[in-house]
Amino acid sequence: SPLLWKTAHDHRADLRSARFTRDAREANLHEGKLQGLPDLFLELRHSSLDPTTGGDSLRVGFTMPLFDYGRLRNDIRTAKATLQVQEATLQETERLAKLEVETTYRNWELAKKSVEAFQKGRLEQSKELLNMTQLGYEKGANSYLELVDAQNVYRAEQTDYLRELATYMTAKALLQRAVGGVLP
């Protein structure tokens, strides 16, 4: 579901962490590229230590890296490589998260359909069978073994329903975790 994926994209801690790390790597690369550019500075000084020699001064200048012996190029290459690694990590994290969301959503849907099948008649049919068998036993039309079989069928249906309900709740909790804690 696209809505579930968007929720996971916005709320999952692993995805947010991978994106923030990628952004930090991009900033490192940008910073490395800026280190090779001239830097303009402006400095204003006010002489306040000695009141007899008053005067303010203003200096303007620029600094420029002249000899870095390849350090800057190496830093940029390293920053590009770490950015590429983080991009790959982010893509893999997103792929795994999407797979987890899709799988848990599918499991949740199957569990939901199973619970609905019990609620829409399966459990009621076994209860009705038990009631008819009890009535037949009281009237002498059914044997005791048929009554015990009907009771066993009803208990088995109740047990299966509770098991499916537990599976549904577990699937819902897993889906909630897969999307980052918040179901839309």
PDB file of C-alpha atoms in Angstrom:
ATOM      1  CA  SER A   1       0.000   0.000   0.000  1.00  0.00           C
ATOM      2  CA  PRO A   2       1.472   3.380  -0.974  1.00  0.00           C
ATOM      3  CA  LEU A   3       0.087   5.048   2.151  1.00  0.00           C
ATOM      4  CA  LEU A   4       1.797   2.493   4.380  1.00  0.00           C
ATOM      5  CA  TRP A   5       5.084   2.942   2.526  1.00  0.00           C
ATOM      6  CA  LYS A   6       4.854   6.737   2.867  1.00  0.00           C
ATOM      7  CA  THR A   7       4.193   6.342   6.591  1.00  0.00           C
ATOM      8  CA  ALA A   8       7.166   3.982   6.910  1.00  0.00           C
ATOM      9  CA  HIS A   9       9.341   6.359   4.889  1.00  0.00           C
ATOM     10  CA  ASP A  10       8.491   9.209   7.250  1.00  0.00           C
ATOM     11  CA  HIS A  11       8.545   7.360  10.592  1.00  0.00           C
ATOM     12  CA  ARG A  12      11.028   4.480  10.487  1.00  0.00           C
ATOM     13  CA  ALA A  13      14.138   5.313  12.478  1.00  0.00           C
ATOM     14  CA  ASP A  14      16.465   3.263  10.269  1.00  0.00           C
ATOM     15  CA  LEU A  15      15.343   5.092   7.134  1.00  0.00           C
ATOM     16  CA  ARG A  16      15.540   8.498   8.747  1.00  0.00           C
ATOM     17  CA  SER A  17      18.999   7.723  10.107  1.00  0.00           C
ATOM     18  CA  ALA A  18      20.223   6.555   6.688  1.00  0.00           C
ATOM     19  CA  ARG A  19      18.866   9.725   5.049  1.00  0.00           C
ATOM     20  CA  PHE A  20      20.449  11.979   7.687  1.00  0.00           C
ATOM     21  CA  THR A  21      23.766  10.188   7.304  1.00  0.00           C
ATOM     22  CA  ARG A  22      23.575  10.611   3.528  1.00  0.00           C
ATOM     23  CA  ASP A  23      22.849  14.320   3.976  1.00  0.00           C
ATOM     24  CA  ALA A  24      25.869  14.619   6.275  1.00  0.00           C
ATOM     25  CA  ARG A  25      28.041  12.885   3.674  1.00  0.00           C
ATOM     26  CA  GLU A  26      26.791  15.326   1.017  1.00  0.00           C
ATOM     27  CA  ALA A  27      27.625  18.231   3.308  1.00  0.00           C
ATOM     28  CA  ASN A  28      31.141  16.826   3.839  1.00  0.00           C
ATOM     29  CA  LEU A  29      31.643  16.604   0.078  1.00  0.00           C
ATOM     30  CA  HIS A  30      30.373  20.155  -0.412  1.00  0.00           C
ATOM     31  CA  GLU A  31      32.643  21.403   2.365  1.00  0.00           C
ATOM     32  CA  GLY A  32      35.612  19.642   0.783  1.00  0.00           C
ATOM     33  CA  LYS A  33      34.924  21.321  -2.546  1.00  0.00           C
ATOM     34  CA  LEU A  34      34.654  24.716  -0.872  1.00  0.00           C
ATOM     35  CA  GLN A  35      38.062  24.342   0.789  1.00  0.00           C
ATOM     36  CA  GLY A  36      39.755  24.786  -2.578  1.00  0.00           C
ATOM     37  CA  LEU A  37      38.119  28.141  -3.206  1.00  0.00           C
ATOM     38  CA  PRO A  38      39.498  31.480  -2.051  1.00  0.00           C
ATOM     39  CA  ASP A  39      38.050  32.686   1.218  1.00  0.00           C
ATOM     40  CA  LEU A  40      37.182  36.369   1.629  1.00  0.00           C
ATOM     41  CA  PHE A  41      37.403  37.845   5.088  1.00  0.00           C
ATOM     42  CA  LEU A  42      36.454  41.156   6.642  1.00  0.00           C
ATOM     43  CA  GLU A  43      37.806  42.201  10.018  1.00  0.00           C
ATOM     44  CA  LEU A  44      36.855  45.261  12.059  1.00  0.00           C
ATOM     45  CA  ARG A  45      38.880  46.100  15.175  1.00  0.00           C
ATOM     46  CA  HIS A  46      38.181  48.683  17.796  1.00  0.00           C
ATOM     47  CA  SER A  47      41.018  49.848  19.967  1.00  0.00           C
ATOM     48  CA  SER A  48      39.657  49.832  23.484  1.00  0.00           C
ATOM     49  CA  LEU A  49      42.685  48.763  25.542  1.00  0.00           C
ATOM     50  CA  ASP A  50      44.561  52.051  25.340  1.00  0.00           C
ATOM     51  CA  PRO A  51      42.249  55.105  25.149  1.00  0.00           C
ATOM     52  CA  THR A  52      45.109  57.443  24.167  1.00  0.00           C
ATOM     53  CA  THR A  53      45.774  55.621  20.925  1.00  0.00           C
ATOM     54  CA  GLY A  54      42.303  55.612  19.555  1.00  0.00           C
ATOM     55  CA  GLY A  55      41.274  54.403  16.253  1.00  0.00           C
ATOM     56  CA  ASP A  56      39.447  51.647  14.608  1.00  0.00           C
ATOM     57  CA  SER A  57      40.799  49.513  11.843  1.00  0.00           C
ATOM     58  CA  LEU A  58      39.172  47.658   9.009  1.00  0.00           C
ATOM     59  CA  ARG A  59      40.931  44.903   7.109  1.00  0.00           C
ATOM     60  CA  VAL A  60      39.724  43.129   4.019  1.00  0.00           C
ATOM     61  CA  GLY A  61      41.510  40.242   2.418  1.00  0.00           C
ATOM     62  CA  PHE A  62      41.299  36.766   1.103  1.00  0.00           C
ATOM     63  CA  THR A  63      43.034  33.515   1.791  1.00  0.00           C
ATOM     64  CA  MET A  64      43.795  30.924  -0.798  1.00  0.00           C
ATOM     65  CA  PRO A  65      45.201  27.432  -0.425  1.00  0.00           C
ATOM     66  CA  LEU A  66      48.403  27.245  -2.452  1.00  0.00           C
ATOM     67  CA  PHE A  67      50.150  24.048  -1.539  1.00  0.00           C
ATOM     68  CA  ASP A  68      48.012  21.195  -0.320  1.00  0.00           C
ATOM     69  CA  TYR A  69      50.050  18.439  -1.987  1.00  0.00           C
ATOM     70  CA  GLY A  70      46.927  16.631  -3.201  1.00  0.00           C
ATOM     71  CA  ARG A  71      45.261  16.523   0.205  1.00  0.00           C
ATOM     72  CA  LEU A  72      42.222  18.434  -1.044  1.00  0.00           C
ATOM     73  CA  ARG A  73      41.686  16.130  -4.041  1.00  0.00           C
ATOM     74  CA  ASN A  74      42.111  13.113  -1.790  1.00  0.00           C
ATOM     75  CA  ASP A  75      39.608  14.511   0.732  1.00  0.00           C
ATOM     76  CA  ILE A  76      37.098  15.123  -2.070  1.00  0.00           C
ATOM     77  CA  ARG A  77      37.588  11.605  -3.466  1.00  0.00           C
ATOM     78  CA  THR A  78      37.152  10.134   0.011  1.00  0.00           C
ATOM     79  CA  ALA A  79      34.006  12.205   0.588  1.00  0.00           C
ATOM     80  CA  LYS A  80      32.579  11.071  -2.777  1.00  0.00           C
ATOM     81  CA  ALA A  81      33.315   7.445  -1.959  1.00  0.00           C
ATOM     82  CA  THR A  82      31.664   7.636   1.472  1.00  0.00           C
ATOM     83  CA  LEU A  83      28.668   9.378  -0.110  1.00  0.00           C
ATOM     84  CA  GLN A  84      28.349   6.580  -2.680  1.00  0.00           C
ATOM     85  CA  VAL A  85      28.561   3.949   0.048  1.00  0.00           C
ATOM     86  CA  GLN A  86      25.881   5.754   2.050  1.00  0.00           C
ATOM     87  CA  GLU A  87      23.652   6.071  -1.035  1.00  0.00           C
ATOM     88  CA  ALA A  88      23.923   2.303  -1.530  1.00  0.00           C
ATOM     89  CA  THR A  89      23.213   1.722   2.155  1.00  0.00           C
ATOM     90  CA  LEU A  90      20.156   3.971   1.969  1.00  0.00           C
ATOM     91  CA  GLN A  91      18.841   2.190  -1.132  1.00  0.00           C
ATOM     92  CA  GLU A  92      19.293  -1.218   0.506  1.00  0.00           C
ATOM     93  CA  THR A  93      17.644  -0.024   3.723  1.00  0.00           C
ATOM     94  CA  GLU A  94      14.699   1.335   1.731  1.00  0.00           C
ATOM     95  CA  ARG A  95      14.411  -1.910  -0.253  1.00  0.00           C
ATOM     96  CA  LEU A  96      14.381  -4.016   2.912  1.00  0.00           C
ATOM     97  CA  ALA A  97      11.896  -1.694   4.620  1.00  0.00           C
ATOM     98  CA  LYS A  98       9.575  -1.783   1.614  1.00  0.00           C
ATOM     99  CA  LEU A  99       9.773  -5.580   1.545  1.00  0.00           C
ATOM    100  CA  GLU A 100       9.010  -5.745   5.260  1.00  0.00           C
ATOM    101  CA  VAL A 101       6.027  -3.402   4.897  1.00  0.00           C
ATOM    102  CA  GLU A 102       4.616  -5.361   1.948  1.00  0.00           C
ATOM    103  CA  THR A 103       5.106  -8.729   3.633  1.00  0.00           C
ATOM    104  CA  THR A 104       3.621  -7.715   6.963  1.00  0.00           C
ATOM    105  CA  TYR A 105       0.706  -5.990   5.195  1.00  0.00           C
ATOM    106  CA  ARG A 106      -0.019  -9.158   3.222  1.00  0.00           C
ATOM    107  CA  ASN A 107       0.150 -11.268   6.400  1.00  0.00           C
ATOM    108  CA  TRP A 108      -2.148  -8.826   8.198  1.00  0.00           C
ATOM    109  CA  GLU A 109      -4.689  -8.960   5.359  1.00  0.00           C
ATOM    110  CA  LEU A 110      -4.706 -12.774   5.352  1.00  0.00           C
ATOM    111  CA  ALA A 111      -5.162 -12.895   9.119  1.00  0.00           C
ATOM    112  CA  LYS A 112      -7.942 -10.317   8.898  1.00  0.00           C
ATOM    113  CA  LYS A 113      -9.793 -12.359   6.272  1.00  0.00           C
ATOM    114  CA  SER A 114      -9.459 -15.484   8.392  1.00  0.00           C
ATOM    115  CA  VAL A 115     -10.878 -13.735  11.474  1.00  0.00           C
ATOM    116  CA  GLU A 116     -13.712 -12.296   9.377  1.00  0.00           C
ATOM    117  CA  ALA A 117     -14.547 -15.787   8.102  1.00  0.00           C
ATOM    118  CA  PHE A 118     -14.971 -16.964  11.687  1.00  0.00           C
ATOM    119  CA  GLN A 119     -17.014 -13.901  12.615  1.00  0.00           C
ATOM    120  CA  LYS A 120     -19.265 -14.105   9.551  1.00  0.00           C
ATOM    121  CA  GLY A 121     -20.526 -17.590  10.135  1.00  0.00           C
ATOM    122  CA  ARG A 122     -17.996 -20.294  10.721  1.00  0.00           C
ATOM    123  CA  LEU A 123     -18.143 -20.013  14.511  1.00  0.00           C
ATOM    124  CA  GLU A 124     -21.907 -19.511  14.441  1.00  0.00           C
ATOM    125  CA  GLN A 125     -22.411 -22.598  12.265  1.00  0.00           C
ATOM    126  CA  SER A 126     -20.516 -24.811  14.682  1.00  0.00           C
ATOM    127  CA  LYS A 127     -22.549 -23.374  17.589  1.00  0.00           C
ATOM    128  CA  GLU A 128     -25.762 -24.031  15.658  1.00  0.00           C
ATOM    129  CA  LEU A 129     -24.621 -27.613  14.950  1.00  0.00           C
ATOM    130  CA  LEU A 130     -23.946 -28.111  18.670  1.00  0.00           C
ATOM    131  CA  ASN A 131     -27.366 -26.725  19.617  1.00  0.00           C
ATOM    132  CA  MET A 132     -29.161 -28.963  17.099  1.00  0.00           C
ATOM    133  CA  THR A 133     -27.194 -32.001  18.235  1.00  0.00           C
ATOM    134  CA  GLN A 134     -28.019 -31.250  21.909  1.00  0.00           C
ATOM    135  CA  LEU A 135     -31.681 -30.870  21.056  1.00  0.00           C
ATOM    136  CA  GLY A 136     -31.547 -34.114  19.058  1.00  0.00           C
ATOM    137  CA  TYR A 137     -29.834 -35.866  21.960  1.00  0.00           C
ATOM    138  CA  GLU A 138     -32.498 -34.619  24.391  1.00  0.00           C
ATOM    139  CA  LYS A 139     -35.231 -35.880  22.059  1.00  0.00           C
ATOM    140  CA  GLY A 140     -33.436 -39.196  21.532  1.00  0.00           C
ATOM    141  CA  ALA A 141     -32.644 -38.645  17.833  1.00  0.00           C
ATOM    142  CA  ASN A 142     -28.850 -38.345  18.308  1.00  0.00           C
ATOM    143  CA  SER A 143     -26.404 -40.489  20.211  1.00  0.00           C
ATOM    144  CA  TYR A 144     -24.096 -39.394  22.978  1.00  0.00           C
ATOM    145  CA  LEU A 145     -21.109 -39.809  20.640  1.00  0.00           C
ATOM    146  CA  GLU A 146     -22.685 -37.417  18.132  1.00  0.00           C
ATOM    147  CA  LEU A 147     -23.168 -34.896  20.940  1.00  0.00           C
ATOM    148  CA  VAL A 148     -19.524 -35.270  22.035  1.00  0.00           C
ATOM    149  CA  ASP A 149     -18.393 -34.885  18.413  1.00  0.00           C
ATOM    150  CA  ALA A 150     -20.448 -31.689  18.042  1.00  0.00           C
ATOM    151  CA  GLN A 151     -18.981 -30.345  21.289  1.00  0.00           C
ATOM    152  CA  ASN A 152     -15.454 -31.160  20.077  1.00  0.00           C
ATOM    153  CA  VAL A 153     -16.108 -29.451  16.750  1.00  0.00           C
ATOM    154  CA  TYR A 154     -17.381 -26.323  18.516  1.00  0.00           C
ATOM    155  CA  ARG A 155     -14.415 -26.233  20.912  1.00  0.00           C
ATOM    156  CA  ALA A 156     -12.009 -26.750  18.026  1.00  0.00           C
ATOM    157  CA  GLU A 157     -13.654 -23.882  16.126  1.00  0.00           C
ATOM    158  CA  GLN A 158     -13.402 -21.649  19.200  1.00  0.00           C
ATOM    159  CA  THR A 159      -9.731 -22.586  19.617  1.00  0.00           C
ATOM    160  CA  ASP A 160      -9.046 -21.958  15.923  1.00  0.00           C
ATOM    161  CA  TYR A 161     -10.845 -18.611  16.126  1.00  0.00           C
ATOM    162  CA  LEU A 162      -8.796 -17.511  19.134  1.00  0.00           C
ATOM    163  CA  ARG A 163      -5.596 -18.670  17.414  1.00  0.00           C
ATOM    164  CA  GLU A 164      -6.513 -16.706  14.274  1.00  0.00           C
ATOM    165  CA  LEU A 165      -7.407 -13.684  16.391  1.00  0.00           C
ATOM    166  CA  ALA A 166      -3.989 -13.874  18.071  1.00  0.00           C
ATOM    167  CA  THR A 167      -2.353 -14.191  14.638  1.00  0.00           C
ATOM    168  CA  TYR A 168      -4.298 -11.139  13.473  1.00  0.00           C
ATOM    169  CA  MET A 169      -3.232  -9.070  16.478  1.00  0.00           C
ATOM    170  CA  THR A 170       0.390 -10.175  16.068  1.00  0.00           C
ATOM    171  CA  ALA A 171       0.296  -9.322  12.356  1.00  0.00           C
ATOM    172  CA  LYS A 172      -1.160  -5.918  13.173  1.00  0.00           C
ATOM    173  CA  ALA A 173       1.604  -5.250  15.720  1.00  0.00           C
ATOM    174  CA  LEU A 174       4.265  -6.346  13.219  1.00  0.00           C
ATOM    175  CA  LEU A 175       2.749  -4.082  10.575  1.00  0.00           C
ATOM    176  CA  GLN A 176       2.722  -1.208  13.017  1.00  0.00           C
ATOM    177  CA  ARG A 177       6.400  -1.822  13.752  1.00  0.00           C
ATOM    178  CA  ALA A 178       7.206  -2.126  10.032  1.00  0.00           C
ATOM    179  CA  VAL A 179       5.747   1.309   9.285  1.00  0.00           C
ATOM    180  CA  GLY A 180       7.520   2.972  12.172  1.00  0.00           C
ATOM    181  CA  GLY A 181       5.005   2.736  14.983  1.00  0.00           C
ATOM    182  CA  VAL A 182       2.060   4.602  13.469  1.00  0.00           C
ATOM    183  CA  LEU A 183      -0.652   3.009  11.332  1.00  0.00           C
ATOM    184  CA  PRO A 184      -2.425   5.433   9.022  1.00  0.00           C
TER     185      PRO A 184
END
